[in-house]
Amino acid sequence: MDNSNEFAPVYLRHDLMVEIGRLELAMDHLVDRDATQQEQLRPRLESRMSHLLSELDHLPA
């Protein structure tokens, strides 16, 4: 019997949480960048965060 499909959502949730944590750290360190870099990076980071949070919301509980 193959139970790997039962664990797939758990691994995916873990991977999403890790990536969200990495993005949070990147956003925290934006203050160390100059204003131009902040303006370029913030929208990309926020967009990626929004996408990951949406993916997390759609996973089965």
XYZ file of C-alpha atoms in Angstrom:
61
model
C 0.000 0.000 0.000
C 1.376 3.394 -1.028
C 0.721 6.156 1.531
C 2.881 8.790 -0.170
C -0.180 10.713 -1.383
C -1.366 11.109 2.204
C 1.832 12.943 3.117
C 2.032 15.170 0.024
C -0.077 18.007 1.540
C 2.025 17.897 4.722
C 5.262 18.276 2.779
C 3.794 20.982 0.582
C 2.544 22.902 3.642
C 6.005 22.629 5.199
C 7.691 23.855 2.023
C 5.302 26.800 1.776
C 5.882 27.733 5.417
C 9.653 27.623 4.929
C 9.415 29.842 1.847
C 7.108 32.276 3.667
C 9.670 32.479 6.470
C 12.427 33.221 3.978
C 10.344 35.993 2.437
C 9.619 37.480 5.855
C 13.344 37.597 6.570
C 14.022 39.196 3.189
C 11.370 41.824 3.875
C 12.853 42.495 7.316
C 16.239 43.107 5.707
C 14.925 45.557 3.124
C 15.778 48.394 5.503
C 19.446 47.513 4.948
C 19.077 48.289 1.230
C 19.123 51.690 -0.406
C 15.818 53.318 -1.352
C 16.024 52.330 -5.026
C 16.545 48.676 -4.198
C 13.721 48.808 -1.659
C 11.363 50.221 -4.291
C 12.347 47.474 -6.736
C 12.298 44.550 -4.330
C 9.306 45.285 -2.068
C 6.580 44.794 -4.716
C 8.168 41.533 -5.891
C 8.462 40.206 -2.352
C 4.919 41.249 -1.469
C 3.560 39.658 -4.639
C 5.397 36.413 -3.928
C 4.142 36.455 -0.318
C 0.570 36.962 -1.485
C 0.879 34.053 -3.911
C 2.325 31.723 -1.265
C -0.321 32.647 1.296
C -3.012 31.980 -1.285
C -1.484 28.576 -2.048
C -1.351 27.816 1.670
C -5.034 28.739 2.067
C -6.013 26.298 -0.680
C -4.313 23.268 0.864
C -6.507 20.708 2.588
C -6.494 20.993 6.375
